[in-house]
């Protein structure tokens, strides 16, 4: 049985969670000026981490799905991720880069106003991890499609995992075939469906 393509994304999230916890631990004083300045440091560092780790991830996933030696342009994982970070995502309804800035701003407001700033901090960490997790899943999905395109694949089949992660919403798409340029957007966030190549 082929491994679930999102396993690598899960590893990245596990790692980023550790790094994020450390970053958020650096908030030691809750006065307004300090919180605002620290918030920029935290969210900028987190953003850089997402960029780096996602580039590594998409390189690896792309490599897993690419079969032909050549054809297509040289795949540039850094540029691929850079484009995704600033692209509007029709499923999440935001641009990841902008959403990180919105999360930063809410974090600062929340911590400054709160009677229990530690709770605000851990909530903010979870929220940032949530959008990051969505981002790395999307990056995984997109790099599979890119690998197929570069291999000259014309059609893909939608796959809904038959396990505890199965998306009920997606069950009806399972096994459906789409032209590679007309793959529909995922129907909901946290969707972990993927596509496989249709061989002629
Ligand atoms: Zn799904």
PDB file of C-alpha atoms and ligand atoms in Angstrom:
ATOM      1  CA  UNK A   1       0.000   0.000   0.000  1.00  0.00           C
ATOM      2  CA  UNK A   2       1.309   3.398  -0.935  1.00  0.00           C
ATOM      3  CA  UNK A   3       2.008   5.705   1.950  1.00  0.00           C
ATOM      4  CA  UNK A   4      -0.244   8.637   2.605  1.00  0.00           C
ATOM      5  CA  UNK A   5       1.367  11.674   0.949  1.00  0.00           C
ATOM      6  CA  UNK A   6       0.542  13.820   3.989  1.00  0.00           C
ATOM      7  CA  UNK A   7       2.774  11.835   6.349  1.00  0.00           C
ATOM      8  CA  UNK A   8       5.660  14.148   5.564  1.00  0.00           C
ATOM      9  CA  UNK A   9       3.501  17.196   6.258  1.00  0.00           C
ATOM     10  CA  UNK A  10       2.670  15.728   9.674  1.00  0.00           C
ATOM     11  CA  UNK A  11       6.368  15.444  10.481  1.00  0.00           C
ATOM     12  CA  UNK A  12       6.935  19.060   9.469  1.00  0.00           C
ATOM     13  CA  UNK A  13       4.081  20.171  11.736  1.00  0.00           C
ATOM     14  CA  UNK A  14       5.452  18.195  14.646  1.00  0.00           C
ATOM     15  CA  UNK A  15       8.781  19.932  14.193  1.00  0.00           C
ATOM     16  CA  UNK A  16       7.280  23.397  13.713  1.00  0.00           C
ATOM     17  CA  UNK A  17       5.152  22.957  16.807  1.00  0.00           C
ATOM     18  CA  UNK A  18       8.319  22.552  18.877  1.00  0.00           C
ATOM     19  CA  UNK A  19       9.930  25.564  17.277  1.00  0.00           C
ATOM     20  CA  UNK A  20       6.786  27.682  17.712  1.00  0.00           C
ATOM     21  CA  UNK A  21       6.509  26.777  21.397  1.00  0.00           C
ATOM     22  CA  UNK A  22      10.038  28.036  21.921  1.00  0.00           C
ATOM     23  CA  UNK A  23       9.349  31.232  20.034  1.00  0.00           C
ATOM     24  CA  UNK A  24       6.207  31.962  22.050  1.00  0.00           C
ATOM     25  CA  UNK A  25       8.068  31.205  25.267  1.00  0.00           C
ATOM     26  CA  UNK A  26      10.207  34.237  24.589  1.00  0.00           C
ATOM     27  CA  UNK A  27       7.387  36.544  25.724  1.00  0.00           C
ATOM     28  CA  UNK A  28       8.405  37.369  29.270  1.00  0.00           C
ATOM     29  CA  UNK A  29       6.996  40.819  29.775  1.00  0.00           C
ATOM     30  CA  UNK A  30       3.478  41.913  28.965  1.00  0.00           C
ATOM     31  CA  UNK A  31       3.738  45.656  28.624  1.00  0.00           C
ATOM     32  CA  UNK A  32       2.433  47.007  25.361  1.00  0.00           C
ATOM     33  CA  UNK A  33       5.667  48.075  23.699  1.00  0.00           C
ATOM     34  CA  UNK A  34       7.423  44.846  24.494  1.00  0.00           C
ATOM     35  CA  UNK A  35       4.542  42.687  23.295  1.00  0.00           C
ATOM     36  CA  UNK A  36       4.297  44.532  19.994  1.00  0.00           C
ATOM     37  CA  UNK A  37       8.000  44.275  19.338  1.00  0.00           C
ATOM     38  CA  UNK A  38       8.187  40.629  20.396  1.00  0.00           C
ATOM     39  CA  UNK A  39       5.123  39.799  18.279  1.00  0.00           C
ATOM     40  CA  UNK A  40       6.972  40.945  15.159  1.00  0.00           C
ATOM     41  CA  UNK A  41       9.980  38.828  16.059  1.00  0.00           C
ATOM     42  CA  UNK A  42       7.906  35.722  16.742  1.00  0.00           C
ATOM     43  CA  UNK A  43       5.727  35.886  13.648  1.00  0.00           C
ATOM     44  CA  UNK A  44       8.587  36.845  11.349  1.00  0.00           C
ATOM     45  CA  UNK A  45      10.677  33.937  12.634  1.00  0.00           C
ATOM     46  CA  UNK A  46       7.724  31.582  12.315  1.00  0.00           C
ATOM     47  CA  UNK A  47       7.103  32.756   8.748  1.00  0.00           C
ATOM     48  CA  UNK A  48      10.745  32.123   7.842  1.00  0.00           C
ATOM     49  CA  UNK A  49      10.522  28.645   9.352  1.00  0.00           C
ATOM     50  CA  UNK A  50       7.402  27.849   7.322  1.00  0.00           C
ATOM     51  CA  UNK A  51       9.180  29.041   4.191  1.00  0.00           C
ATOM     52  CA  UNK A  52      12.270  26.912   4.820  1.00  0.00           C
ATOM     53  CA  UNK A  53      10.532  23.762   5.977  1.00  0.00           C
ATOM     54  CA  UNK A  54       7.914  23.920   3.243  1.00  0.00           C
ATOM     55  CA  UNK A  55      10.604  24.235   0.583  1.00  0.00           C
ATOM     56  CA  UNK A  56      12.228  21.088   1.963  1.00  0.00           C
ATOM     57  CA  UNK A  57       8.845  19.364   2.101  1.00  0.00           C
ATOM     58  CA  UNK A  58       7.734  20.205  -1.433  1.00  0.00           C
ATOM     59  CA  UNK A  59      11.115  19.165  -2.812  1.00  0.00           C
ATOM     60  CA  UNK A  60      10.712  15.789  -1.170  1.00  0.00           C
ATOM     61  CA  UNK A  61       7.050  15.243  -2.111  1.00  0.00           C
ATOM     62  CA  UNK A  62       7.697  16.392  -5.675  1.00  0.00           C
ATOM     63  CA  UNK A  63      10.551  13.870  -5.851  1.00  0.00           C
ATOM     64  CA  UNK A  64       8.259  11.101  -4.605  1.00  0.00           C
ATOM     65  CA  UNK A  65       5.735  11.686  -7.384  1.00  0.00           C
ATOM     66  CA  UNK A  66       7.978  12.579 -10.288  1.00  0.00           C
ATOM     67  CA  UNK A  67       8.777   9.570 -12.473  1.00  0.00           C
ATOM     68  CA  UNK A  68      10.407  10.924 -15.584  1.00  0.00           C
ATOM     69  CA  UNK A  69      14.006  12.044 -15.505  1.00  0.00           C
ATOM     70  CA  UNK A  70      13.432  15.160 -17.543  1.00  0.00           C
ATOM     71  CA  UNK A  71      10.759  17.200 -19.192  1.00  0.00           C
ATOM     72  CA  UNK A  72       9.294  20.277 -17.646  1.00  0.00           C
ATOM     73  CA  UNK A  73      11.447  23.029 -16.248  1.00  0.00           C
ATOM     74  CA  UNK A  74      13.813  22.457 -13.375  1.00  0.00           C
ATOM     75  CA  UNK A  75      11.661  22.389 -10.226  1.00  0.00           C
ATOM     76  CA  UNK A  76      12.539  25.207  -7.838  1.00  0.00           C
ATOM     77  CA  UNK A  77      11.077  24.413  -4.391  1.00  0.00           C
ATOM     78  CA  UNK A  78      11.880  27.839  -2.945  1.00  0.00           C
ATOM     79  CA  UNK A  79      10.149  29.694  -5.764  1.00  0.00           C
ATOM     80  CA  UNK A  80       7.231  27.244  -5.644  1.00  0.00           C
ATOM     81  CA  UNK A  81       6.674  27.899  -1.936  1.00  0.00           C
ATOM     82  CA  UNK A  82       7.217  31.647  -2.327  1.00  0.00           C
ATOM     83  CA  UNK A  83       4.360  31.726  -4.844  1.00  0.00           C
ATOM     84  CA  UNK A  84       2.051  29.705  -2.593  1.00  0.00           C
ATOM     85  CA  UNK A  85       2.725  31.953   0.390  1.00  0.00           C
ATOM     86  CA  UNK A  86       1.330  34.975  -1.430  1.00  0.00           C
ATOM     87  CA  UNK A  87      -1.417  33.252  -3.427  1.00  0.00           C
ATOM     88  CA  UNK A  88      -5.092  33.625  -2.525  1.00  0.00           C
ATOM     89  CA  UNK A  89      -6.346  30.238  -1.415  1.00  0.00           C
ATOM     90  CA  UNK A  90      -9.996  29.700  -2.426  1.00  0.00           C
ATOM     91  CA  UNK A  91     -10.494  27.049   0.252  1.00  0.00           C
ATOM     92  CA  UNK A  92      -9.158  28.928   3.273  1.00  0.00           C
ATOM     93  CA  UNK A  93     -10.260  32.269   1.754  1.00  0.00           C
ATOM     94  CA  UNK A  94      -7.035  34.046   2.617  1.00  0.00           C
ATOM     95  CA  UNK A  95      -3.468  34.665   1.489  1.00  0.00           C
ATOM     96  CA  UNK A  96      -1.216  32.835   3.951  1.00  0.00           C
ATOM     97  CA  UNK A  97       1.250  35.705   4.311  1.00  0.00           C
ATOM     98  CA  UNK A  98      -1.563  38.153   5.127  1.00  0.00           C
ATOM     99  CA  UNK A  99      -3.211  35.742   7.523  1.00  0.00           C
ATOM    100  CA  UNK A 100       0.034  35.432   9.493  1.00  0.00           C
ATOM    101  CA  UNK A 101       0.118  39.213   9.863  1.00  0.00           C
ATOM    102  CA  UNK A 102      -3.539  39.213  10.997  1.00  0.00           C
ATOM    103  CA  UNK A 103      -2.726  36.502  13.543  1.00  0.00           C
ATOM    104  CA  UNK A 104       0.231  38.570  14.794  1.00  0.00           C
ATOM    105  CA  UNK A 105      -1.858  41.641  15.237  1.00  0.00           C
ATOM    106  CA  UNK A 106      -4.598  39.748  17.140  1.00  0.00           C
ATOM    107  CA  UNK A 107      -1.971  38.076  19.286  1.00  0.00           C
ATOM    108  CA  UNK A 108      -0.534  41.450  20.314  1.00  0.00           C
ATOM    109  CA  UNK A 109      -3.994  42.926  21.018  1.00  0.00           C
ATOM    110  CA  UNK A 110      -5.077  39.875  22.971  1.00  0.00           C
ATOM    111  CA  UNK A 111      -1.986  39.613  25.126  1.00  0.00           C
ATOM    112  CA  UNK A 112      -1.952  43.322  25.938  1.00  0.00           C
ATOM    113  CA  UNK A 113      -5.637  43.383  26.913  1.00  0.00           C
ATOM    114  CA  UNK A 114      -5.810  40.060  28.694  1.00  0.00           C
ATOM    115  CA  UNK A 115      -5.840  39.359  32.405  1.00  0.00           C
ATOM    116  CA  UNK A 116      -4.415  35.937  31.590  1.00  0.00           C
ATOM    117  CA  UNK A 117      -1.765  36.645  28.948  1.00  0.00           C
ATOM    118  CA  UNK A 118      -0.267  33.140  29.171  1.00  0.00           C
ATOM    119  CA  UNK A 119      -3.531  31.687  27.950  1.00  0.00           C
ATOM    120  CA  UNK A 120      -3.629  34.162  25.081  1.00  0.00           C
ATOM    121  CA  UNK A 121      -0.117  33.139  24.144  1.00  0.00           C
ATOM    122  CA  UNK A 122      -0.867  29.453  24.019  1.00  0.00           C
ATOM    123  CA  UNK A 123      -4.066  30.085  22.070  1.00  0.00           C
ATOM    124  CA  UNK A 124      -2.092  32.173  19.578  1.00  0.00           C
ATOM    125  CA  UNK A 125       0.436  29.395  19.182  1.00  0.00           C
ATOM    126  CA  UNK A 126      -2.295  26.872  18.410  1.00  0.00           C
ATOM    127  CA  UNK A 127      -3.941  29.201  15.914  1.00  0.00           C
ATOM    128  CA  UNK A 128      -0.670  29.809  14.116  1.00  0.00           C
ATOM    129  CA  UNK A 129       0.012  26.097  14.030  1.00  0.00           C
ATOM    130  CA  UNK A 130      -3.487  25.522  12.622  1.00  0.00           C
ATOM    131  CA  UNK A 131      -2.989  27.769   9.609  1.00  0.00           C
ATOM    132  CA  UNK A 132       0.529  26.393   9.152  1.00  0.00           C
ATOM    133  CA  UNK A 133      -0.798  22.864   9.107  1.00  0.00           C
ATOM    134  CA  UNK A 134      -3.290  23.841   6.427  1.00  0.00           C
ATOM    135  CA  UNK A 135      -0.497  25.496   4.453  1.00  0.00           C
ATOM    136  CA  UNK A 136       1.801  22.477   4.452  1.00  0.00           C
ATOM    137  CA  UNK A 137      -1.088  20.202   3.457  1.00  0.00           C
ATOM    138  CA  UNK A 138      -1.883  22.503   0.550  1.00  0.00           C
ATOM    139  CA  UNK A 139       1.786  22.678  -0.415  1.00  0.00           C
ATOM    140  CA  UNK A 140       1.859  18.864  -0.445  1.00  0.00           C
ATOM    141  CA  UNK A 141      -1.211  18.656  -2.688  1.00  0.00           C
ATOM    142  CA  UNK A 142       0.137  21.306  -5.063  1.00  0.00           C
ATOM    143  CA  UNK A 143       3.551  19.691  -5.383  1.00  0.00           C
ATOM    144  CA  UNK A 144       2.006  16.335  -6.296  1.00  0.00           C
ATOM    145  CA  UNK A 145       0.051  18.070  -9.066  1.00  0.00           C
ATOM    146  CA  UNK A 146       3.185  19.892 -10.227  1.00  0.00           C
ATOM    147  CA  UNK A 147       5.139  16.621 -10.414  1.00  0.00           C
ATOM    148  CA  UNK A 148       2.375  15.088 -12.531  1.00  0.00           C
ATOM    149  CA  UNK A 149       2.264  18.126 -14.826  1.00  0.00           C
ATOM    150  CA  UNK A 150       6.022  17.992 -15.307  1.00  0.00           C
ATOM    151  CA  UNK A 151       5.717  14.309 -16.173  1.00  0.00           C
ATOM    152  CA  UNK A 152       3.143  15.159 -18.832  1.00  0.00           C
ATOM    153  CA  UNK A 153       0.255  13.480 -16.994  1.00  0.00           C
ATOM    154  CA  UNK A 154      -3.057  14.607 -18.506  1.00  0.00           C
ATOM    155  CA  UNK A 155      -5.609  13.164 -16.052  1.00  0.00           C
ATOM    156  CA  UNK A 156      -5.719  12.449 -12.329  1.00  0.00           C
ATOM    157  CA  UNK A 157      -7.963  10.425 -10.074  1.00  0.00           C
ATOM    158  CA  UNK A 158      -9.277  11.840  -6.789  1.00  0.00           C
ATOM    159  CA  UNK A 159      -8.395   9.724  -3.751  1.00  0.00           C
ATOM    160  CA  UNK A 160     -10.196   9.920  -0.422  1.00  0.00           C
ATOM    161  CA  UNK A 161      -8.425   7.920   2.251  1.00  0.00           C
ATOM    162  CA  UNK A 162     -10.478   5.142   3.788  1.00  0.00           C
ATOM    163  CA  UNK A 163      -9.230   5.673   7.312  1.00  0.00           C
ATOM    164  CA  UNK A 164      -9.966   7.832  10.324  1.00  0.00           C
ATOM    165  CA  UNK A 165      -8.944  10.865   8.350  1.00  0.00           C
ATOM    166  CA  UNK A 166     -11.492  10.276   5.642  1.00  0.00           C
ATOM    167  CA  UNK A 167     -13.365  13.360   4.562  1.00  0.00           C
ATOM    168  CA  UNK A 168     -17.080  12.620   4.499  1.00  0.00           C
ATOM    169  CA  UNK A 169     -17.592  15.578   2.200  1.00  0.00           C
ATOM    170  CA  UNK A 170     -15.193  14.092  -0.277  1.00  0.00           C
ATOM    171  CA  UNK A 171     -16.493  10.557  -0.423  1.00  0.00           C
ATOM    172  CA  UNK A 172     -18.501  11.301  -3.541  1.00  0.00           C
ATOM    173  CA  UNK A 173     -15.345  12.450  -5.332  1.00  0.00           C
ATOM    174  CA  UNK A 174     -13.447   9.262  -4.623  1.00  0.00           C
ATOM    175  CA  UNK A 175     -12.271   7.673  -7.862  1.00  0.00           C
ATOM    176  CA  UNK A 176     -13.442  10.546 -10.074  1.00  0.00           C
ATOM    177  CA  UNK A 177     -11.165  11.478 -12.937  1.00  0.00           C
ATOM    178  CA  UNK A 178     -10.293  15.089 -13.752  1.00  0.00           C
ATOM    179  CA  UNK A 179      -8.178  16.662 -16.494  1.00  0.00           C
ATOM    180  CA  UNK A 180      -5.022  17.889 -14.767  1.00  0.00           C
ATOM    181  CA  UNK A 181      -5.833  21.523 -15.548  1.00  0.00           C
ATOM    182  CA  UNK A 182      -9.368  21.212 -14.163  1.00  0.00           C
ATOM    183  CA  UNK A 183      -8.825  19.677 -10.760  1.00  0.00           C
ATOM    184  CA  UNK A 184     -11.465  21.237  -8.506  1.00  0.00           C
ATOM    185  CA  UNK A 185     -10.439  23.027  -5.312  1.00  0.00           C
ATOM    186  CA  UNK A 186     -10.656  21.017  -2.156  1.00  0.00           C
ATOM    187  CA  UNK A 187     -14.208  21.194  -0.822  1.00  0.00           C
ATOM    188  CA  UNK A 188     -13.299  22.123   2.753  1.00  0.00           C
ATOM    189  CA  UNK A 189     -10.354  22.996   4.978  1.00  0.00           C
ATOM    190  CA  UNK A 190      -8.399  20.119   6.549  1.00  0.00           C
ATOM    191  CA  UNK A 191      -9.245  18.012   3.514  1.00  0.00           C
ATOM    192  CA  UNK A 192      -6.597  15.368   3.140  1.00  0.00           C
ATOM    193  CA  UNK A 193      -7.607  13.965  -0.171  1.00  0.00           C
ATOM    194  CA  UNK A 194      -5.041  13.753  -2.918  1.00  0.00           C
ATOM    195  CA  UNK A 195      -4.799  12.797  -6.565  1.00  0.00           C
ATOM    196  CA  UNK A 196      -3.059   9.981  -8.358  1.00  0.00           C
ATOM    197  CA  UNK A 197      -1.962   9.762 -11.949  1.00  0.00           C
ATOM    198  CA  UNK A 198      -4.176   8.061 -14.492  1.00  0.00           C
ATOM    199  CA  UNK A 199      -2.062   5.868 -16.722  1.00  0.00           C
ATOM    200  CA  UNK A 200      -2.993   5.475 -20.345  1.00  0.00           C
TER     201      UNK A 200
HETATM  202 ZN1  LIG B   1     -11.169  15.464   1.316  1.00  0.00          ZN
END
